[in-house]
Coordinates of C-alpha atoms and ligand atoms in Angstrom, one line a residue:
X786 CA -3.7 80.0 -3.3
X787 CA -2.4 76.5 -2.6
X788 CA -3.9 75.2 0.5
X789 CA -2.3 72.0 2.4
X790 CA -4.5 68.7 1.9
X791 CA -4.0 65.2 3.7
X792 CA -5.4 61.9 2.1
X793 CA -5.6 58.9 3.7
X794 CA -6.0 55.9 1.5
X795 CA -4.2 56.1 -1.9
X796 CA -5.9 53.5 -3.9
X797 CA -7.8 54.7 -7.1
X798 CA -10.0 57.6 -5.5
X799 CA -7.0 59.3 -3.2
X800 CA -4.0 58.6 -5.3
X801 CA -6.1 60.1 -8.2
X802 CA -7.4 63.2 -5.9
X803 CA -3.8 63.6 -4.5
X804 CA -2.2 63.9 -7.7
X805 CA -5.2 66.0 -9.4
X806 CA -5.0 68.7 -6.1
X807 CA -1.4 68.6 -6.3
X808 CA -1.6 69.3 -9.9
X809 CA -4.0 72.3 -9.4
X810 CA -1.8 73.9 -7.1
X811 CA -2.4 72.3 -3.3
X812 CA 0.5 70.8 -1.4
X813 CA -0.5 67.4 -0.6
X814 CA 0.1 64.2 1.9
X815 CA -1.1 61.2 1.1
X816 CA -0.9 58.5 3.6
X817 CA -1.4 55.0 3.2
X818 CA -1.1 52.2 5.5
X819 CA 0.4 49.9 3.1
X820 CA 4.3 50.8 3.1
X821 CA 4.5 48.9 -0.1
X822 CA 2.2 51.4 -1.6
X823 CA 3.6 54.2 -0.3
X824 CA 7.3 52.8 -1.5
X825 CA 6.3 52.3 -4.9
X826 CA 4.1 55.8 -5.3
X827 CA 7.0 58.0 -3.0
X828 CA 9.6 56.5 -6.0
X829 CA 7.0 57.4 -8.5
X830 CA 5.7 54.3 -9.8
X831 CA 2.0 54.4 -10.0
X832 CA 0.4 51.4 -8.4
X833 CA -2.8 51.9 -10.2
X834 CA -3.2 51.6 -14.0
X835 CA -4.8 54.8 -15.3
X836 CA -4.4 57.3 -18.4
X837 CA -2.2 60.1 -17.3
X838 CA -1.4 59.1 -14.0
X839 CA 2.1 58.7 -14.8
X840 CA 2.8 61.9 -15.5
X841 CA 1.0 64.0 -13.3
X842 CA 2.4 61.3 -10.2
X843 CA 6.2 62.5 -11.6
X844 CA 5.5 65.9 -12.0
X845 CA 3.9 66.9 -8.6
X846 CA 6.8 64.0 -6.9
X847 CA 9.5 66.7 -9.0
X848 CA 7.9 69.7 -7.7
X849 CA 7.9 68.8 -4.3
X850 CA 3.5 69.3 -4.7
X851 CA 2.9 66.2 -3.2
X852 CA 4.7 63.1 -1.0
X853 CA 3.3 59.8 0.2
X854 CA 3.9 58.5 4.1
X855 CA 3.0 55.5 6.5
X856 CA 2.9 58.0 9.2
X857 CA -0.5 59.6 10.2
X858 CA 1.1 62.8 11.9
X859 CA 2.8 63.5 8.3
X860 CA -0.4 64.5 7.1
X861 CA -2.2 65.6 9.9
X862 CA 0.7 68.1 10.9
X863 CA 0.6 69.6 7.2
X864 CA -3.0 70.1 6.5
X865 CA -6.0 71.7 7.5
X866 CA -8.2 69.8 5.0
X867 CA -8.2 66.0 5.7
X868 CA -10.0 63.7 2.7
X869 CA -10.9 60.3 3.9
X870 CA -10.6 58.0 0.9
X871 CA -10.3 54.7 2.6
X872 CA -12.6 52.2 0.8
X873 CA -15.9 50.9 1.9
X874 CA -16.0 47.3 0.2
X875 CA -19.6 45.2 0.9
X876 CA -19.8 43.2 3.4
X877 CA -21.4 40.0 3.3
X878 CA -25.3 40.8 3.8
X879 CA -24.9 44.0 1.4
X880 CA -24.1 46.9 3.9
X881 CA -21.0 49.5 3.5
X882 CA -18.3 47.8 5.7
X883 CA -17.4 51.1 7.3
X884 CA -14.2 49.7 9.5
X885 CA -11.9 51.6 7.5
X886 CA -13.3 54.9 7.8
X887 CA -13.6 54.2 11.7
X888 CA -10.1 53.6 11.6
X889 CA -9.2 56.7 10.2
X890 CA -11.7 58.5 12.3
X891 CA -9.7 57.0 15.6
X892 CA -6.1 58.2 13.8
X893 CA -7.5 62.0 13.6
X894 CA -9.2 62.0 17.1
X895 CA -5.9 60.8 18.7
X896 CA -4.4 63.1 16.8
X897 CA -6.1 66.3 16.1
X898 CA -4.3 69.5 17.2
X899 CA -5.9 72.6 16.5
X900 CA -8.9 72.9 13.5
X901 CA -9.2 70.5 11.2
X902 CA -12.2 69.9 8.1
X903 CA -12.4 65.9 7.7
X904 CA -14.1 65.2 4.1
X905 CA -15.7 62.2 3.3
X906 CA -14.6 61.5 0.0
X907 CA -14.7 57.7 0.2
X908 CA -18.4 56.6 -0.7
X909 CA -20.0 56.0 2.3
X910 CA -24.2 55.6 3.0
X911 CA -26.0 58.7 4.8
X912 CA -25.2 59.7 8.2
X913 CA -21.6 58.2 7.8
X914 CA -20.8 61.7 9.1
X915 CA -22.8 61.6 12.4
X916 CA -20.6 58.8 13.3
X917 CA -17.1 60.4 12.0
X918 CA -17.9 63.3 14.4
X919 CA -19.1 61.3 17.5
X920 CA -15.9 59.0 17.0
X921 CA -13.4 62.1 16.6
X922 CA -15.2 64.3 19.6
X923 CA -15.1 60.9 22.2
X924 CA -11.3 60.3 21.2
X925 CA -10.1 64.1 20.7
X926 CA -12.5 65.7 24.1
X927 CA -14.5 68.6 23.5
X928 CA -11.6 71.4 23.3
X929 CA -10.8 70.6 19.8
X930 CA -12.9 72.3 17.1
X931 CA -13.6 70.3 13.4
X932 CA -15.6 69.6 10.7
X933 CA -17.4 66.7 9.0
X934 CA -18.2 67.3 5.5
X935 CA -18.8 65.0 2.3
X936 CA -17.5 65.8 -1.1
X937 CA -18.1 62.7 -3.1
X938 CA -16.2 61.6 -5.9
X939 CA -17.6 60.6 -9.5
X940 CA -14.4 60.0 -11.6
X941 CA -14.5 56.5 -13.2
X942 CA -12.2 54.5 -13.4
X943 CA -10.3 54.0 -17.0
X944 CA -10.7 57.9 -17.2
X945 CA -10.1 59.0 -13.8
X946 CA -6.8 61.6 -13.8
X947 CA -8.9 63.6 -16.7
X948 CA -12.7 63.3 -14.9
X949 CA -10.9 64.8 -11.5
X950 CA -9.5 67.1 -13.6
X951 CA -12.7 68.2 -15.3
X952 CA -15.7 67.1 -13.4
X953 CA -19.2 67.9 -14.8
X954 CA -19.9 68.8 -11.1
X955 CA -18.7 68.9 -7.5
X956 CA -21.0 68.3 -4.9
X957 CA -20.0 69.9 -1.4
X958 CA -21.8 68.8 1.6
X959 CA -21.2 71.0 4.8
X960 CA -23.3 71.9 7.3
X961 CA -21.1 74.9 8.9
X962 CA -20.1 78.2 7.2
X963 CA -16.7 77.8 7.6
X964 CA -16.5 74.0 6.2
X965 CA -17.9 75.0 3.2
X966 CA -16.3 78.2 2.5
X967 CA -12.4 76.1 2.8
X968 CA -13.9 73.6 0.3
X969 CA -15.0 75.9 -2.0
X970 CA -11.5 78.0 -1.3
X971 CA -9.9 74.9 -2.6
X972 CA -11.9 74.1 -5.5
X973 CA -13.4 77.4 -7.0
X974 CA -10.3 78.9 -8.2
X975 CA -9.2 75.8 -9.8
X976 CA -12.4 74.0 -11.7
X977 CA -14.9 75.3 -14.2
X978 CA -18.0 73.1 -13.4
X979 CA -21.0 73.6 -11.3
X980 CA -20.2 73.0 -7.8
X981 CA -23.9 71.9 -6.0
X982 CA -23.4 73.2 -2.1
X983 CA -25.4 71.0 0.3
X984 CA -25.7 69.5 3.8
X985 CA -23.9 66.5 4.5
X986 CA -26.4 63.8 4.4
X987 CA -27.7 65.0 1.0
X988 CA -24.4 64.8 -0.6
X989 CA -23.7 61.4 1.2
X990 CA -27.1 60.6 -0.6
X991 CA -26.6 62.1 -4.1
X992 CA -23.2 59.6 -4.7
X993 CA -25.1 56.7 -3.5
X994 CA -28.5 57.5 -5.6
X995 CA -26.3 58.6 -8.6
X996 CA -24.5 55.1 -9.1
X997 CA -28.0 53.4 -7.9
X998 CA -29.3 55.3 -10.9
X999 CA -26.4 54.6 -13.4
X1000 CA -27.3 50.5 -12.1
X1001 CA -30.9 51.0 -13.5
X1002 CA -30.1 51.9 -16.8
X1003 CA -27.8 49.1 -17.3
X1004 CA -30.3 46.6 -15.7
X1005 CA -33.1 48.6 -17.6
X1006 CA -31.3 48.2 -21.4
X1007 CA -30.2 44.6 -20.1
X1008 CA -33.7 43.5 -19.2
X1009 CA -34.8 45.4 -23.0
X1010 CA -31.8 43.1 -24.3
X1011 CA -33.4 39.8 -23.6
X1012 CA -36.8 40.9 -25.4
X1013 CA -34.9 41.9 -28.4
X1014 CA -33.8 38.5 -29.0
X1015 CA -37.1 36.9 -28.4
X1016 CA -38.5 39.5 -31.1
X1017 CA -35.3 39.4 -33.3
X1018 CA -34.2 43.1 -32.8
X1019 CA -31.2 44.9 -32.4
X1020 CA -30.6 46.2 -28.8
X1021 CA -28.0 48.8 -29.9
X1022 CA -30.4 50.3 -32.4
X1023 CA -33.3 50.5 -30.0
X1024 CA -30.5 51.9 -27.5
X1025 CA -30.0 54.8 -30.0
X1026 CA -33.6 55.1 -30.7
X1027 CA -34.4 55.8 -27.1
X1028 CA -31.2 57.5 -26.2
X1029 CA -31.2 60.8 -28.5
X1030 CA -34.0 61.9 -26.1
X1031 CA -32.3 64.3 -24.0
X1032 CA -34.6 63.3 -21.0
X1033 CA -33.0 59.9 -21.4
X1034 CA -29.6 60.0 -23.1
X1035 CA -27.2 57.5 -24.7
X1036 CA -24.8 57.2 -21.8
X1037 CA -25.0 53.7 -20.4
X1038 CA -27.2 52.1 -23.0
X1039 CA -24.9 49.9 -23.6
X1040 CA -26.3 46.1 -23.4
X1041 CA -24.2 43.4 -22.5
X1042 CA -22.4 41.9 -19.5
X1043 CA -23.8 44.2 -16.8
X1044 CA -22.1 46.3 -14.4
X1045 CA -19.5 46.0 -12.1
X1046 CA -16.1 47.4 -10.9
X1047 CA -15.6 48.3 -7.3
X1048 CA -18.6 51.3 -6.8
X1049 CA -22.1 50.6 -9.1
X1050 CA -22.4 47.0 -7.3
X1051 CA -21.5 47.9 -3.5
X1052 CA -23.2 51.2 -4.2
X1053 CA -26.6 49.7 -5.2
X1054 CA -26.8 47.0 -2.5
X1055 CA -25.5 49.5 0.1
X1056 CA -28.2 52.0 -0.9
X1057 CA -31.1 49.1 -0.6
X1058 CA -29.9 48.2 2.9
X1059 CA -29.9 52.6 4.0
X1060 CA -33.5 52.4 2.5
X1061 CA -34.7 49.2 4.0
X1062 CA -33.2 50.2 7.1
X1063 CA -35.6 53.7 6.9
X1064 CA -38.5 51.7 6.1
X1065 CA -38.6 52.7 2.3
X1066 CA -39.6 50.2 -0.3
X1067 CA -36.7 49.5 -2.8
X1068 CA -38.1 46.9 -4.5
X1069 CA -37.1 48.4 -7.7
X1070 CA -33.5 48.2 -6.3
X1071 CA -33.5 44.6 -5.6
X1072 CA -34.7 44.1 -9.6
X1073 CA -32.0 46.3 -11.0
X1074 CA -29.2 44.0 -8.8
X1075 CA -31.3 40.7 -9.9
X1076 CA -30.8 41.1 -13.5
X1077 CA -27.7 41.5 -13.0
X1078 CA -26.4 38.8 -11.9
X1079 CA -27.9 37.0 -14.2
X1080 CA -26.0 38.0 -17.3
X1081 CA -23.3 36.0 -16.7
X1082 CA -25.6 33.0 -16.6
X1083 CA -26.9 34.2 -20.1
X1084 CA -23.6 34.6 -21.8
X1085 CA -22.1 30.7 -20.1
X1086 CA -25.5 29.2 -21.5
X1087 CA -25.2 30.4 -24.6
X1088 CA -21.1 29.3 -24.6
X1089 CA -23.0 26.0 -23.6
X1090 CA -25.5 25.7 -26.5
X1091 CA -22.4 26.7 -28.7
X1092 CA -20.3 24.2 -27.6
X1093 CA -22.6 21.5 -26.2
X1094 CA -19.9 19.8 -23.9
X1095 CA -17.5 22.0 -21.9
X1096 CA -15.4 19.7 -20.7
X1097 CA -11.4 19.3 -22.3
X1098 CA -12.5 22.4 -24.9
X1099 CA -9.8 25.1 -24.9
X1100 CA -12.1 28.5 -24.1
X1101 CA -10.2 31.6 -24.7
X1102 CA -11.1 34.4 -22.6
X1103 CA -10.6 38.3 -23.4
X1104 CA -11.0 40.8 -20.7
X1105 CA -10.3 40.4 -16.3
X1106 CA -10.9 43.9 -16.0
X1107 CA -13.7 45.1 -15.1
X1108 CA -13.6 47.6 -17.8
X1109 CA -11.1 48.7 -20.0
X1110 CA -8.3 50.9 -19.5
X1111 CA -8.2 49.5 -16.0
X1112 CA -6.5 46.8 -14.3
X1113 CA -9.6 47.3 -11.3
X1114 CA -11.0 43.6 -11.7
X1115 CA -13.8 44.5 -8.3
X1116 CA -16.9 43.3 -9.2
X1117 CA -15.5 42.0 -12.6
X1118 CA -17.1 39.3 -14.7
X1119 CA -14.2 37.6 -15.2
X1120 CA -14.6 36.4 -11.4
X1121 CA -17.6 34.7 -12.4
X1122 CA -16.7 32.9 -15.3
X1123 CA -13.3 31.8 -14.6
X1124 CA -14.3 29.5 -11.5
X1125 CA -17.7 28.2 -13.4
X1126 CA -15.6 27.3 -16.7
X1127 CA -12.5 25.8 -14.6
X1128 CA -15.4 23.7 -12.1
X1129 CA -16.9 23.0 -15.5
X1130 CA -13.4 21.3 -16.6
X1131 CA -13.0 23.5 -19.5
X1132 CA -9.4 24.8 -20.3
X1133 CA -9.1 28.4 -20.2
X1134 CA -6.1 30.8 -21.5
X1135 CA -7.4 34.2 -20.3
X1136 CA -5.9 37.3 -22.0
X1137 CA -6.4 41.1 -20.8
X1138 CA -3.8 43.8 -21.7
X1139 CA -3.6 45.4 -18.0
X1140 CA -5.4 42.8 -15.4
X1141 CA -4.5 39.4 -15.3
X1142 CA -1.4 39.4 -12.2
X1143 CA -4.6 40.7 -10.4
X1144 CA -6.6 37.4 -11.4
X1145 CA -3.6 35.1 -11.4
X1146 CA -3.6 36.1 -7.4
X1147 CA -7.0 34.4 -6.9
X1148 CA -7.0 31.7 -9.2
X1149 CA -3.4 30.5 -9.7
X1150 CA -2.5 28.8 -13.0
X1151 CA -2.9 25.3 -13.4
X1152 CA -2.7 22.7 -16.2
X1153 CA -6.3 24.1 -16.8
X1154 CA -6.0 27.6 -16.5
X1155 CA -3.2 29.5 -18.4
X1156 CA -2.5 33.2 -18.3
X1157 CA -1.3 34.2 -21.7
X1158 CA 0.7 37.8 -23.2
X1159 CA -1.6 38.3 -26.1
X1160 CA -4.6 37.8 -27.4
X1161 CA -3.5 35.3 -30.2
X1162 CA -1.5 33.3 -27.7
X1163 CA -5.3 32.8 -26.0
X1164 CA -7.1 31.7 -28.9
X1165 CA -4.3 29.1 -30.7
X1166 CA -6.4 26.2 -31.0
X1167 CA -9.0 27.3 -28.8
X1168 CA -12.6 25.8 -29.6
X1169 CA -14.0 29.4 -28.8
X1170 CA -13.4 32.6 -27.6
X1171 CA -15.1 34.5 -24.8
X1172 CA -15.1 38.0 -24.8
X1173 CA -15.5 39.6 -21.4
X1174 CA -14.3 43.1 -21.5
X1175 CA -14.1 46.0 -24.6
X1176 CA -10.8 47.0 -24.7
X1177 CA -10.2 48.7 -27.6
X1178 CA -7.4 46.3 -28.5
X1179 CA -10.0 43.4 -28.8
X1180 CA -12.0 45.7 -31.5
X1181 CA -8.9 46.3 -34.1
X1182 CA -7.5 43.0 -34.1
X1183 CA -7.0 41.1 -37.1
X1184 CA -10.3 38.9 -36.9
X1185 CA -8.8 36.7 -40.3
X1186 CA -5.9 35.7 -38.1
X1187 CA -8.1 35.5 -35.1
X1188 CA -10.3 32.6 -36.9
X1189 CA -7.2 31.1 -38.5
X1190 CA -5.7 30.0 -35.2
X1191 CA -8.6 29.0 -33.5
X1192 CA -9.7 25.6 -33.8
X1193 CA -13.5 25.9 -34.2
X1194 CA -13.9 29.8 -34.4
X1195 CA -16.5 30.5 -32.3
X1196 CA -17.2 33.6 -30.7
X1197 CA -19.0 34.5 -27.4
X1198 CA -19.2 37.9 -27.1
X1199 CA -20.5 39.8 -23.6
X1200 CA -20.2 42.9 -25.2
X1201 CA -21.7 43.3 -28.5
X1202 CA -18.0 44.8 -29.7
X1203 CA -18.5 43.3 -33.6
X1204 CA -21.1 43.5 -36.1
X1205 CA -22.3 40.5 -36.4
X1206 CA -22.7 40.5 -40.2
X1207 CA -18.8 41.6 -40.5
X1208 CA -17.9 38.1 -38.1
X1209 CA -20.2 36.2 -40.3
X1210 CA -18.5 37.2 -43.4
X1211 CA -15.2 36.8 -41.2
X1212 CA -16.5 33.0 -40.8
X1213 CA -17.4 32.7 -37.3
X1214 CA -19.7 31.3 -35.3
X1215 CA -20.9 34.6 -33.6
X1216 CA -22.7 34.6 -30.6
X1217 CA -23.9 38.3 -28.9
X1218 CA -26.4 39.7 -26.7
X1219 CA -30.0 41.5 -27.7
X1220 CA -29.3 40.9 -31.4
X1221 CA -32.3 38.9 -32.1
X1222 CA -31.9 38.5 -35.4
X1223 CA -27.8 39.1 -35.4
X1224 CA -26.6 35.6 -34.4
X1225 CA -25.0 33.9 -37.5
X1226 CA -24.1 29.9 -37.0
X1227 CA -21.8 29.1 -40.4
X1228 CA -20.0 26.4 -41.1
X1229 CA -16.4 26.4 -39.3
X1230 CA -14.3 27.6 -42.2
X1231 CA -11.7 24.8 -41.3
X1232 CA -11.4 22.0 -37.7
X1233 CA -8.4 20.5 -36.8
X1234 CA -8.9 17.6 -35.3
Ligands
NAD1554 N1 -12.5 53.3 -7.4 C1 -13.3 54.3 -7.9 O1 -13.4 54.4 -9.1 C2 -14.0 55.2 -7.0 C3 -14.7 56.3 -7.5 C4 -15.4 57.1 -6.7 C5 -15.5 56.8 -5.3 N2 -14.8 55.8 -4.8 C6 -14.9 55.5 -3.4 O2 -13.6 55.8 -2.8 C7 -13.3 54.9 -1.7 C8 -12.0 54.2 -2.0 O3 -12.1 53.4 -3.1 P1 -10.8 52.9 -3.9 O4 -11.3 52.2 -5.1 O5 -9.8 53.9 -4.0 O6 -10.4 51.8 -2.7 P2 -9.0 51.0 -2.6 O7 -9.3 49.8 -1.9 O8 -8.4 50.9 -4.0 O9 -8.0 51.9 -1.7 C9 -8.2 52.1 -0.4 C10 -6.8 52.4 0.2 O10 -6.9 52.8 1.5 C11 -5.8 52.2 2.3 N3 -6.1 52.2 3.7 C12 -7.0 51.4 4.3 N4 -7.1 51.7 5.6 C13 -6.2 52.7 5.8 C14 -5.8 53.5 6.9 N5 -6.3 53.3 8.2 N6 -4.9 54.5 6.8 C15 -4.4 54.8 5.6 N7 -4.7 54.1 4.4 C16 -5.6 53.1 4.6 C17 -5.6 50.9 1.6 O11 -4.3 50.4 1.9 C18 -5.8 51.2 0.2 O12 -4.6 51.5 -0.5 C19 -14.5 53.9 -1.7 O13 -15.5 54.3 -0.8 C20 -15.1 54.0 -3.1 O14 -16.5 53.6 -3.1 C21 -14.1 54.9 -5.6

């Protein structure tokens, strides 16, 4: 049976998880404090991109499953089950900067009126909970009865609408009988995965340690990367060697730029501060975030060695976001390399198929910096290209027209998306990372002076 849900926050965790319960069957508020937000998503234009968001956003708007509001009271008047997704960006020395998720707290404590269950669903660090409850309980007095749980979210971003949809778990973190018998009233009926039942702090913990985790393979593949060069070896064929084990799997093999986006990064360093702040060596942690950061330094030194000067050349840069099939650009490479290449007095024409308004805002175009509509407006007479992000769209396109435009064709690649015997026989200059014996330096097939 459809039980009433409030969200507040609709960015790219609650709009998702208000349209998914909605879709499932849940009537649902989402608040947000932004009435821009809340104008576009109550006239059904999503203000995230994302797969399938769309449709589901029109649907549930249609059936009258699901409306957006400014006003706190909207939601808290029509639900019993209250998701915080507020986010929880770093702050400067590394920590979860938790102000939003007080602010919330405050809203509900002025507010509550009769039982609510608050759910942590933003990613906060362990014992975020303690301090929800004390907050509530000072503002609300003790006459009021609620719960804190946790039920972390693991979509990802680029597939998020279809990972809410299907999870391969839910974790539900209560430490009350009734808390986690309304949590599992809302999801059992509707999802087919394992749900793991647990207190709060453990679930607070498993979000945190899963992304810390999903870091480490990155840095661990990225670290394996570097020796491959050194001993001319492909990365992507050691990847696959080690990956068939089931006890280590292929997900997140994948050598390149590194992570980043809005969750592995803030996760990681806000995890090292919990366990630092316990008294736990994290050591491990600290190398895992080292590394990297230092892949963007690997990929603009070996633009460097390519190019020799940087200054004047005309770079052409795929790929803002963070990923593809987003237009998140949190955490993104791009936000390194744009202000390095710019300070370096390079000329840049940046290309990505969803993210570049989202860069524009930061860095706003210049006679140096140009934000182009497609990928061959980027690399016309461009000395090289600089590929930061693997859309799909970079793969398929035509590489002979590609080289034909640019006027040196050289290719830096951060994500190891060709072959690089195919862009040798293509006529570039190929550039990648961890293929030791992979990088081809032909002549230029034509320069225009
Ligand atoms: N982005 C992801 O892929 C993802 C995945 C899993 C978990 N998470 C976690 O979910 C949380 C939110 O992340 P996000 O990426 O959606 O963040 P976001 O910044 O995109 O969205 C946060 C939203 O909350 C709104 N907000 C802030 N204060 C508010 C208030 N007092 N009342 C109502 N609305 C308010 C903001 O206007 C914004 O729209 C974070 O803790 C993040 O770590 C994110």
């Amino acid at each position: 049976m459809g039980m009433g849900v409030g969200i507040f926050g609709t960015g790219y965790a609650g709009l998702v998880t208000a349209v998914g319960l909605a879709e499932v069957g849940h009537t649902v508020t989402a608040i947000d404090k932004d009435p821009d937000i809340v104008a576009r998503l109550s006239d059904g234009t999503p203000t995230i991109h994302e797969p399938g968001l769309q449709e589901l956003l029109t649907a549930n708007l249609e059936a009258g499953k699901l409306r957006f509001s400014t006003r706190a009271e909207d939601a808290m008047s029509a639900s019993k089950i209250i998701f915080l997704c507020v986010g929880t960006p770093p702050r400067a020395d590394g920590q979860a900067d938790l102000s939003q998720v007080e602010e919330v707290s405050r809203t509900i404590g002025q507010q509550l009126d009769g039982y609510k269950l608050i759910v942590e669903k933003s990613t906060v660090p362990a014992r975020t909970a303690y301090w929800i409850d004390t907050t509530i309980r000072r503002l609300a007095g003790p006459e009021h009865e609620f719960d804190v749980a946790s039920n972390p979210e693991f979509l990802r971003e680029g597939s998020a609408v279809r990972d809410f949809l299907r999870p391969d778990r839910i974790v539900i973190g209560a430490d009350t009988d009734r808390a986690r018998s309304l949590l599992l009233d809302l999801y059992e009926p509707n999802f087919d995965c394992p749900i793991v039942s647990t207190s709060v702090t453990t679930a607070e913990l498993i979000k945190q340690t899963a992304n810390s985790f999903l870091a480490t393979k990155i840095s661990f593949i990225n670290m394996v990367s570097d020796l491959c060069e050194e001993l001319g070896v492909d990365v992507a064929t050691v990847a696959r060697g080690i990956g068939l084990d089931p006890r280590i799997g292929s997900h997140f093999l994948n050598a390149g730029l590194g992570f980043g986006g809005s969750c592995l990064p803030k996760d990681l360093s806000a995890l090292i501060r919990v366990a630092e702040g316990n008294g736990v060596d994290v050591g491990m942690l600290r190398e895992v975030e080292r590394i990297n950061t230092a892949r963007v330094d690997r990929l603009l030194a070996k633009l460097e060695r390519a190019l020799w000067v940087l200054r004047n050349k005309v770079i052409a840069l795929f790929g803002v976001a963070f990923k593809p099939d987003t237009d998140d650009i949190r955490g993104a490479p791009s936000l390194g390399v744009v202000p390095r290449l710019h300070g370096a007095g390079a000329c840049l024409r940046v290309y990505d198929p969803a993210a570049t308004r989202k860069l524009e805002r930061l860095y706003p175009p210049d006679d140096r910096l140009t934000y182009v509509d497609s990928a061959f407006e980027a690399v016309r007479d461009a000395h090289a290209l600089v590929i930061l992000t693997d859309w799909e769209e970079f793969r398929s396109l035509d590489l002979g027209r590609v080289g034909s435009l640019m006027r040196t064709p050289i290719v830096v690649d951060g994500r190891n998306l060709f072959e690089p015997a195919q862009m040798q026989a293509a006529g570039f200059e190929y550039y990648s990372l961890g293929r030791g014996e992979a990088t081809f330096r032909t002549e230029p097939k034509r320069v225009h002076v």
